[in-house]
Amino acid sequence: MSEGSHLNRRAVMKTGIAGLAAVSVSGCGQSGARPLLSSDTHPSDYPTVEAVRFMGRRLSELTDGRISIRIYAGGQLGSERDTLEITTFGGLDLNRVNLAPLNAIEPMTLIPSLPFLFSSTEHMRQSLDGAPGDVILKSLEPHNLIGLCFYDSGERSFYNTKQPILTPDDMQGMKIRVQNSDLYVAMIRALGADATPMPLGEVYQSLVQGVIDGAENNWPSYESGRHFEAAPYYSLTRHVMAPEILVMSLSRWRKLSDADKDLVVQAARESVPVMRELWDARVAGARERLLEAGIESNEVNDLTEFQTLMEPVWERFVVTPDQQSLVSQIQAIGDELGTAS
Ligand code: GTR
């Protein structure tokens, strides 16, 4: 397995990265088949990239080198929305994205993105490891994607250039960057702020230039994008715990034998606990480094007002019986965990 070098983005949009790779890739697997090409918006040392790297190693082992993975990290192939589009038409084999850019493609992916749905990391993990997770992974096939596994993305909280946020009042009129998802736009508007959708790669510059006042993300992304340098107020609203997802293009999937499909799924599943361990360490490390660097983090002791304002957002986005059933299943898992503890 090898890392991808820099590629011309326009060329990628035109032919698909698989098309480019077919002519340019050297160092193929033993059989001469080209590696699976995978995209990630995060830098090479981020836990999502490390997890797919682990998966690639495992897959090579399991297939005696016939199938490997080549990763293009650091958003070099474009935004999550653009690379997802390329993946759906088969121009890219694998893509590790957040659920947000899938919200517009498949309504079931909205559910784990709902604000304040999960009450703990354990609740989120059990839901995604169980039946609700399977339903979401399977819901992608009609959109030419195979959902392979979920990775953790922790808790998203707000950060901004101006002041600590303790109540929604503190956010009135602030320009907050969101991912490309109507759910996130609605969430910000319901809180009284202004939503500005933009790709992750543009956030740092926009904060520095004052195009936006803030954004929302987990500790590791707040650190790795250097957003903290411009926006030092990190307020722990923990409003969303939407996971990351690894998807494969349906067209590439269909070219695999049944036995190889099983091995791809096996390697993906095996990468989940590896990712979780790396993730937990990364969250703790990022938090410590950021506090040392002098950012100002504050707890939000009373989230009731934030939660009340999210009720119409839930009503707007949870509409079909299938979505409602998924919400109930996830809530039941939370109730069970609550009674057990
Ligand atoms: C990160 C996530 C990325 C991307 C990013 C963003 O937490 O890992 O996939 O969704 O947030 O805000 O764009």
GROMACS .gro file of C-alpha atoms and ligand atoms in nm:
model
  354
    1MET     CA    1   0.000   0.000   0.000
    2SER     CA    2   0.122   0.346  -0.072
    3GLU     CA    3   0.020   0.706  -0.019
    4GLY     CA    4  -0.108   0.908  -0.311
    5SER     CA    5   0.096   1.196  -0.443
    6HIS     CA    6  -0.051   1.530  -0.538
    7LEU     CA    7  -0.297   1.511  -0.824
    8ASN     CA    8  -0.451   1.765  -1.053
    9ARG     CA    9  -0.801   1.817  -0.920
   10ARG     CA   10  -0.954   1.924  -1.247
   11ALA     CA   11  -0.825   1.608  -1.412
   12VAL     CA   12  -0.973   1.405  -1.128
   13MET     CA   13  -1.316   1.562  -1.173
   14LYS     CA   14  -1.299   1.485  -1.543
   15THR     CA   15  -1.184   1.125  -1.557
   16GLY     CA   16  -1.223   1.009  -1.200
   17ILE     CA   17  -0.920   0.919  -0.997
   18ALA     CA   18  -0.955   0.555  -1.095
   19GLY     CA   19  -0.918   0.656  -1.459
   20LEU     CA   20  -0.600   0.849  -1.383
   21ALA     CA   21  -0.462   0.577  -1.166
   22ALA     CA   22  -0.518   0.311  -1.429
   23VAL     CA   23  -0.254   0.478  -1.642
   24SER     CA   24  -0.029   0.626  -1.375
   25VAL     CA   25  -0.015   0.384  -1.085
   26SER     CA   26   0.299   0.187  -1.040
   27GLY     CA   27   0.366  -0.049  -0.753
   28CYS     CA   28   0.049  -0.250  -0.800
   29GLY     CA   29  -0.037  -0.563  -0.605
   30GLN     CA   30   0.124  -0.893  -0.697
   31SER     CA   31  -0.141  -0.979  -0.952
   32GLY     CA   32  -0.095  -0.644  -1.124
   33ALA     CA   33  -0.441  -0.526  -1.018
   34ARG     CA   34  -0.445  -0.163  -0.918
   35PRO     CA   35  -0.497  -0.076  -0.551
   36LEU     CA   36  -0.825   0.052  -0.416
   37LEU     CA   37  -0.803   0.432  -0.420
   38SER     CA   38  -0.926   0.606  -0.109
   39SER     CA   39  -0.986   0.970  -0.020
   40ASP     CA   40  -0.981   1.152   0.315
   41THR     CA   41  -1.004   1.520   0.397
   42HIS     CA   42  -0.779   1.478   0.700
   43PRO     CA   43  -0.398   1.478   0.715
   44SER     CA   44  -0.201   1.156   0.698
   45ASP     CA   45  -0.163   1.109   1.077
   46TYR     CA   46  -0.534   1.158   1.159
   47PRO     CA   47  -0.707   0.851   1.312
   48THR     CA   48  -0.945   0.806   1.016
   49VAL     CA   49  -0.649   0.789   0.775
   50GLU     CA   50  -0.456   0.559   1.009
   51ALA     CA   51  -0.759   0.331   1.029
   52VAL     CA   52  -0.791   0.298   0.651
   53ARG     CA   53  -0.414   0.243   0.635
   54PHE     CA   54  -0.456  -0.043   0.883
   55MET     CA   55  -0.741  -0.178   0.674
   56GLY     CA   56  -0.518  -0.171   0.365
   57ARG     CA   57  -0.245  -0.367   0.542
   58ARG     CA   58  -0.498  -0.623   0.663
   59LEU     CA   59  -0.652  -0.657   0.320
   60SER     CA   60  -0.311  -0.713   0.162
   61GLU     CA   61  -0.243  -0.985   0.417
   62LEU     CA   62  -0.581  -1.149   0.369
   63THR     CA   63  -0.550  -1.152  -0.011
   64ASP     CA   64  -0.177  -1.232  -0.038
   65GLY     CA   65  -0.116  -0.887  -0.179
   66ARG     CA   66  -0.386  -0.904  -0.446
   67ILE     CA   67  -0.585  -0.614  -0.296
   68SER     CA   68  -0.429  -0.311  -0.133
   69ILE     CA   69  -0.534   0.048  -0.062
   70ARG     CA   70  -0.375   0.372  -0.181
   71ILE     CA   71  -0.477   0.672   0.029
   72TYR     CA   72  -0.506   1.030  -0.089
   73ALA     CA   73  -0.517   1.221   0.241
   74GLY     CA   74  -0.534   1.589   0.329
   75GLY     CA   75  -0.827   1.669   0.100
   76GLN     CA   76  -0.599   1.663  -0.205
   77LEU     CA   77  -0.878   1.525  -0.423
   78GLY     CA   78  -1.126   1.791  -0.317
   79SER     CA   79  -1.403   1.844  -0.066
   80GLU     CA   80  -1.602   1.559   0.083
   81ARG     CA   81  -1.903   1.654  -0.129
   82ASP     CA   82  -1.702   1.651  -0.454
   83THR     CA   83  -1.515   1.329  -0.380
   84LEU     CA   84  -1.840   1.159  -0.280
   85GLU     CA   85  -1.986   1.246  -0.617
   86ILE     CA   86  -1.680   1.096  -0.785
   87THR     CA   87  -1.720   0.785  -0.569
   88THR     CA   88  -2.085   0.740  -0.664
   89PHE     CA   89  -1.996   0.721  -1.032
   90GLY     CA   90  -1.703   0.488  -0.966
   91GLY     CA   91  -1.417   0.735  -1.023
   92LEU     CA   92  -1.288   0.664  -0.673
   93ASP     CA   93  -1.309   0.328  -0.492
   94LEU     CA   94  -1.317   0.424  -0.124
   95ASN     CA   95  -1.400   0.742   0.061
   96ARG     CA   96  -1.391   0.823   0.430
   97VAL     CA   97  -1.634   1.107   0.499
   98ASN     CA   98  -1.854   1.238   0.775
   99LEU     CA   99  -2.225   1.155   0.752
  100ALA     CA  100  -2.308   1.522   0.682
  101PRO     CA  101  -2.233   1.526   0.306
  102LEU     CA  102  -2.448   1.213   0.272
  103ASN     CA  103  -2.749   1.385   0.431
  104ALA     CA  104  -2.862   1.527   0.097
  105ILE     CA  105  -2.821   1.188  -0.072
  106GLU     CA  106  -2.990   0.954   0.177
  107PRO     CA  107  -3.239   1.065   0.449
  108MET     CA  108  -3.151   0.775   0.682
  109THR     CA  109  -2.805   0.930   0.731
  110LEU     CA  110  -2.972   1.231   0.892
  111ILE     CA  111  -3.064   1.031   1.200
  112PRO     CA  112  -2.723   0.992   1.372
  113SER     CA  113  -2.658   1.357   1.280
  114LEU     CA  114  -2.956   1.478   1.487
  115PRO     CA  115  -2.854   1.720   1.762
  116PHE     CA  116  -2.850   1.573   2.113
  117LEU     CA  117  -2.957   1.225   1.995
  118PHE     CA  118  -2.679   1.030   2.165
  119SER     CA  119  -2.633   1.059   2.539
  120SER     CA  120  -2.279   0.915   2.549
  121THR     CA  121  -2.000   0.769   2.338
  122GLU     CA  122  -2.115   0.423   2.446
  123HIS     CA  123  -2.468   0.499   2.325
  124MET     CA  124  -2.335   0.612   1.987
  125ARG     CA  125  -2.102   0.311   1.951
  126GLN     CA  126  -2.364   0.053   2.048
  127SER     CA  127  -2.618   0.205   1.811
  128LEU     CA  128  -2.381   0.205   1.515
  129ASP     CA  129  -2.240  -0.141   1.593
  130GLY     CA  130  -2.595  -0.277   1.614
  131ALA     CA  131  -2.907  -0.294   1.397
  132PRO     CA  132  -2.947   0.086   1.347
  133GLY     CA  133  -2.594   0.105   1.203
  134ASP     CA  134  -2.665  -0.181   0.962
  135VAL     CA  135  -2.980  -0.011   0.836
  136ILE     CA  136  -2.785   0.306   0.756
  137LEU     CA  137  -2.497   0.123   0.587
  138LYS     CA  138  -2.745  -0.068   0.367
  139SER     CA  139  -2.945   0.245   0.281
  140LEU     CA  140  -2.659   0.368   0.062
  141GLU     CA  141  -2.664   0.096  -0.204
  142PRO     CA  142  -2.939   0.258  -0.414
  143HIS     CA  143  -2.708   0.562  -0.431
  144ASN     CA  144  -2.425   0.355  -0.580
  145LEU     CA  145  -2.235   0.332  -0.254
  146ILE     CA  146  -2.157   0.042  -0.021
  147GLY     CA  147  -2.136   0.142   0.344
  148LEU     CA  148  -1.845  -0.054   0.495
  149CYS     CA  149  -1.814   0.074   0.853
  150PHE     CA  150  -1.845   0.371   1.085
  151TYR     CA  151  -1.562   0.544   1.265
  152ASP     CA  152  -1.588   0.771   1.570
  153SER     CA  153  -1.600   1.144   1.529
  154GLY     CA  154  -1.652   1.237   1.892
  155GLU     CA  155  -1.859   1.529   2.006
  156ARG     CA  156  -1.892   1.847   1.801
  157SER     CA  157  -1.891   2.177   1.990
  158PHE     CA  158  -1.890   2.544   1.887
  159TYR     CA  159  -1.581   2.760   1.865
  160ASN     CA  160  -1.554   3.123   1.768
  161THR     CA  161  -1.335   3.432   1.746
  162LYS     CA  162  -1.542   3.650   1.982
  163GLN     CA  163  -1.653   3.514   2.320
  164PRO     CA  164  -1.749   3.207   2.521
  165ILE     CA  165  -2.094   3.065   2.439
  166LEU     CA  166  -2.304   2.979   2.742
  167THR     CA  167  -2.655   3.019   2.602
  168PRO     CA  168  -2.796   3.054   2.248
  169ASP     CA  169  -2.815   3.430   2.317
  170ASP     CA  170  -2.436   3.444   2.295
  171MET     CA  171  -2.454   3.322   1.934
  172GLN     CA  172  -2.710   3.567   1.800
  173GLY     CA  173  -2.609   3.684   1.453
  174MET     CA  174  -2.274   3.504   1.459
  175LYS     CA  175  -2.165   3.364   1.123
  176ILE     CA  176  -2.102   2.996   1.183
  177ARG     CA  177  -1.947   2.766   0.923
  178VAL     CA  178  -2.126   2.436   0.876
  179GLN     CA  179  -2.074   2.129   0.661
  180ASN     CA  180  -2.278   2.100   0.344
  181SER     CA  181  -2.600   1.971   0.498
  182ASP     CA  182  -2.944   2.132   0.532
  183LEU     CA  183  -2.975   1.979   0.878
  184TYR     CA  184  -2.670   2.173   1.001
  185VAL     CA  185  -2.796   2.493   0.838
  186ALA     CA  186  -3.133   2.452   1.013
  187MET     CA  187  -2.963   2.379   1.344
  188ILE     CA  188  -2.759   2.700   1.334
  189ARG     CA  189  -3.055   2.910   1.225
  190ALA     CA  190  -3.270   2.768   1.505
  191LEU     CA  191  -3.003   2.888   1.749
  192GLY     CA  192  -3.027   3.242   1.609
  193ALA     CA  193  -2.695   3.240   1.424
  194ASP     CA  194  -2.613   3.265   1.052
  195ALA     CA  195  -2.512   2.940   0.879
  196THR     CA  196  -2.236   2.945   0.616
  197PRO     CA  197  -2.182   2.606   0.448
  198MET     CA  198  -1.826   2.559   0.320
  199PRO     CA  199  -1.569   2.279   0.280
  200LEU     CA  200  -1.338   2.211   0.575
  201GLY     CA  201  -1.032   2.326   0.379
  202GLU     CA  202  -1.162   2.685   0.362
  203VAL     CA  203  -1.245   2.729   0.730
  204TYR     CA  204  -0.907   2.845   0.863
  205GLN     CA  205  -0.870   3.123   0.607
  206SER     CA  206  -1.232   3.231   0.653
  207LEU     CA  207  -1.185   3.260   1.029
  208VAL     CA  208  -0.865   3.461   0.985
  209GLN     CA  209  -1.027   3.694   0.734
  210GLY     CA  210  -1.342   3.737   0.941
  211VAL     CA  211  -1.565   3.588   0.669
  212ILE     CA  212  -1.704   3.370   0.947
  213ASP     CA  213  -1.703   3.414   1.326
  214GLY     CA  214  -1.694   3.050   1.419
  215ALA     CA  215  -1.755   2.687   1.335
  216GLU     CA  216  -1.824   2.363   1.514
  217ASN     CA  217  -1.620   2.046   1.537
  218ASN     CA  218  -1.450   1.793   1.765
  219TRP     CA  219  -1.120   1.857   1.948
  220PRO     CA  220  -0.897   1.679   1.690
  221SER     CA  221  -1.034   1.871   1.389
  222TYR     CA  222  -1.029   2.201   1.580
  223GLU     CA  223  -0.660   2.132   1.637
  224SER     CA  224  -0.547   1.980   1.306
  225GLY     CA  225  -0.709   2.253   1.096
  226ARG     CA  226  -0.538   2.511   1.325
  227HIS     CA  227  -0.879   2.676   1.368
  228PHE     CA  228  -0.796   2.741   1.734
  229GLU     CA  229  -0.537   2.998   1.635
  230ALA     CA  230  -0.807   3.227   1.500
  231ALA     CA  231  -1.101   3.112   1.712
  232PRO     CA  232  -0.980   3.056   2.069
  233TYR     CA  233  -1.321   3.022   2.242
  234TYR     CA  234  -1.427   2.655   2.250
  235SER     CA  235  -1.764   2.606   2.420
  236LEU     CA  236  -1.859   2.249   2.505
  237THR     CA  237  -2.212   2.225   2.369
  238ARG     CA  238  -2.145   1.869   2.245
  239HIS     CA  239  -2.449   1.909   2.023
  240VAL     CA  240  -2.375   1.645   1.757
  241MET     CA  241  -2.206   1.304   1.768
  242ALA     CA  242  -2.248   1.208   1.403
  243PRO     CA  243  -1.994   0.941   1.307
  244GLU     CA  244  -1.758   0.913   1.015
  245ILE     CA  245  -1.832   0.651   0.751
  246LEU     CA  246  -1.619   0.456   0.505
  247VAL     CA  247  -1.794   0.395   0.173
  248MET     CA  248  -1.700   0.203  -0.140
  249SER     CA  249  -1.821   0.269  -0.491
  250LEU     CA  250  -2.083   0.017  -0.597
  251SER     CA  251  -1.923  -0.032  -0.937
  252ARG     CA  252  -1.587  -0.133  -0.782
  253TRP     CA  253  -1.768  -0.352  -0.529
  254ARG     CA  254  -1.947  -0.540  -0.806
  255LYS     CA  255  -1.615  -0.625  -0.968
  256LEU     CA  256  -1.504  -0.814  -0.657
  257SER     CA  257  -1.564  -1.188  -0.617
  258ASP     CA  258  -1.796  -1.285  -0.329
  259ALA     CA  259  -1.496  -1.410  -0.133
  260ASP     CA  260  -1.310  -1.080  -0.183
  261LYS     CA  261  -1.621  -0.881  -0.082
  262ASP     CA  262  -1.618  -1.069   0.248
  263LEU     CA  263  -1.250  -0.991   0.297
  264VAL     CA  264  -1.302  -0.620   0.228
  265VAL     CA  265  -1.581  -0.611   0.486
  266GLN     CA  266  -1.371  -0.810   0.732
  267ALA     CA  267  -1.072  -0.574   0.699
  268ALA     CA  268  -1.301  -0.269   0.734
  269ARG     CA  269  -1.468  -0.410   1.045
  270GLU     CA  270  -1.130  -0.498   1.198
  271SER     CA  271  -1.017  -0.138   1.152
  272VAL     CA  272  -1.300  -0.005   1.375
  273PRO     CA  273  -1.156  -0.097   1.717
  274VAL     CA  274  -0.813   0.017   1.597
  275MET     CA  275  -0.962   0.352   1.504
  276ARG     CA  276  -1.145   0.386   1.835
  277GLU     CA  277  -0.827   0.338   2.032
  278LEU     CA  278  -0.642   0.591   1.820
  279TRP     CA  279  -0.940   0.826   1.843
  280ASP     CA  280  -0.968   0.823   2.221
  281ALA     CA  281  -0.596   0.897   2.250
  282ARG     CA  282  -0.616   1.171   1.988
  283VAL     CA  283  -0.910   1.346   2.159
  284ALA     CA  284  -0.729   1.346   2.494
  285GLY     CA  285  -0.402   1.463   2.336
  286ALA     CA  286  -0.563   1.736   2.126
  287ARG     CA  287  -0.754   1.871   2.426
  288GLU     CA  288  -0.441   1.883   2.638
  289ARG     CA  289  -0.230   2.049   2.368
  290LEU     CA  290  -0.499   2.307   2.294
  291LEU     CA  291  -0.546   2.404   2.657
  292GLU     CA  292  -0.169   2.434   2.688
  293ALA     CA  293  -0.164   2.652   2.377
  294GLY     CA  294  -0.395   2.891   2.562
  295ILE     CA  295  -0.739   2.841   2.411
  296GLU     CA  296  -1.031   2.924   2.637
  297SER     CA  297  -1.264   2.629   2.681
  298ASN     CA  298  -1.586   2.647   2.878
  299GLU     CA  299  -1.845   2.396   2.990
  300VAL     CA  300  -2.209   2.475   2.910
  301ASN     CA  301  -2.381   2.365   3.227
  302ASP     CA  302  -2.737   2.412   3.111
  303LEU     CA  303  -2.810   2.276   2.764
  304THR     CA  304  -3.190   2.288   2.802
  305GLU     CA  305  -3.232   2.601   2.593
  306PHE     CA  306  -3.016   2.460   2.313
  307GLN     CA  307  -3.213   2.135   2.323
  308THR     CA  308  -3.554   2.303   2.317
  309LEU     CA  309  -3.457   2.503   2.010
  310MET     CA  310  -3.368   2.177   1.832
  311GLU     CA  311  -3.720   2.032   1.859
  312PRO     CA  312  -3.851   2.193   1.536
  313VAL     CA  313  -3.529   2.080   1.363
  314TRP     CA  314  -3.602   1.718   1.455
  315GLU     CA  315  -3.962   1.760   1.336
  316ARG     CA  316  -3.848   1.894   1.003
  317PHE     CA  317  -3.591   1.623   0.931
  318VAL     CA  318  -3.745   1.311   1.087
  319VAL     CA  319  -4.040   1.255   0.856
  320THR     CA  320  -4.063   0.900   0.722
  321PRO     CA  321  -4.175   0.596   0.925
  322ASP     CA  322  -3.835   0.435   0.856
  323GLN     CA  323  -3.655   0.735   1.004
  324GLN     CA  324  -3.890   0.740   1.303
  325SER     CA  325  -3.831   0.373   1.366
  326LEU     CA  326  -3.454   0.428   1.356
  327VAL     CA  327  -3.483   0.710   1.610
  328SER     CA  328  -3.690   0.483   1.839
  329GLN     CA  329  -3.438   0.199   1.811
  330ILE     CA  330  -3.152   0.433   1.899
  331GLN     CA  331  -3.346   0.581   2.189
  332ALA     CA  332  -3.426   0.232   2.318
  333ILE     CA  333  -3.054   0.149   2.321
  334GLY     CA  334  -2.995   0.469   2.520
  335ASP     CA  335  -3.272   0.381   2.767
  336GLU     CA  336  -3.127   0.038   2.821
  337LEU     CA  337  -2.780   0.180   2.883
  338GLY     CA  338  -2.933   0.436   3.120
  339THR     CA  339  -3.109   0.170   3.329
  340ALA     CA  340  -2.799  -0.049   3.330
  341SER     CA  341  -2.577   0.226   3.472
  342GTR     C1  342  -1.458   1.643   1.085
  342GTR     C2  343  -1.484   1.518   1.004
  342GTR     C3  344  -1.462   1.545   0.858
  342GTR     C4  345  -1.541   1.666   0.813
  342GTR     C5  346  -1.514   1.783   0.904
  342GTR     C6  347  -1.595   1.907   0.866
  342GTR     O1  348  -1.485   1.619   1.221
  342GTR     O2  349  -1.394   1.418   1.043
  342GTR     O3  350  -1.498   1.431   0.786
  342GTR     O4  351  -1.675   1.635   0.815
  342GTR     O5  352  -1.540   1.749   1.040
  342GTR     O6  353  -1.644   1.974   0.954
  342GTR     O7  354  -1.605   1.934   0.746
   0.00000   0.00000   0.00000
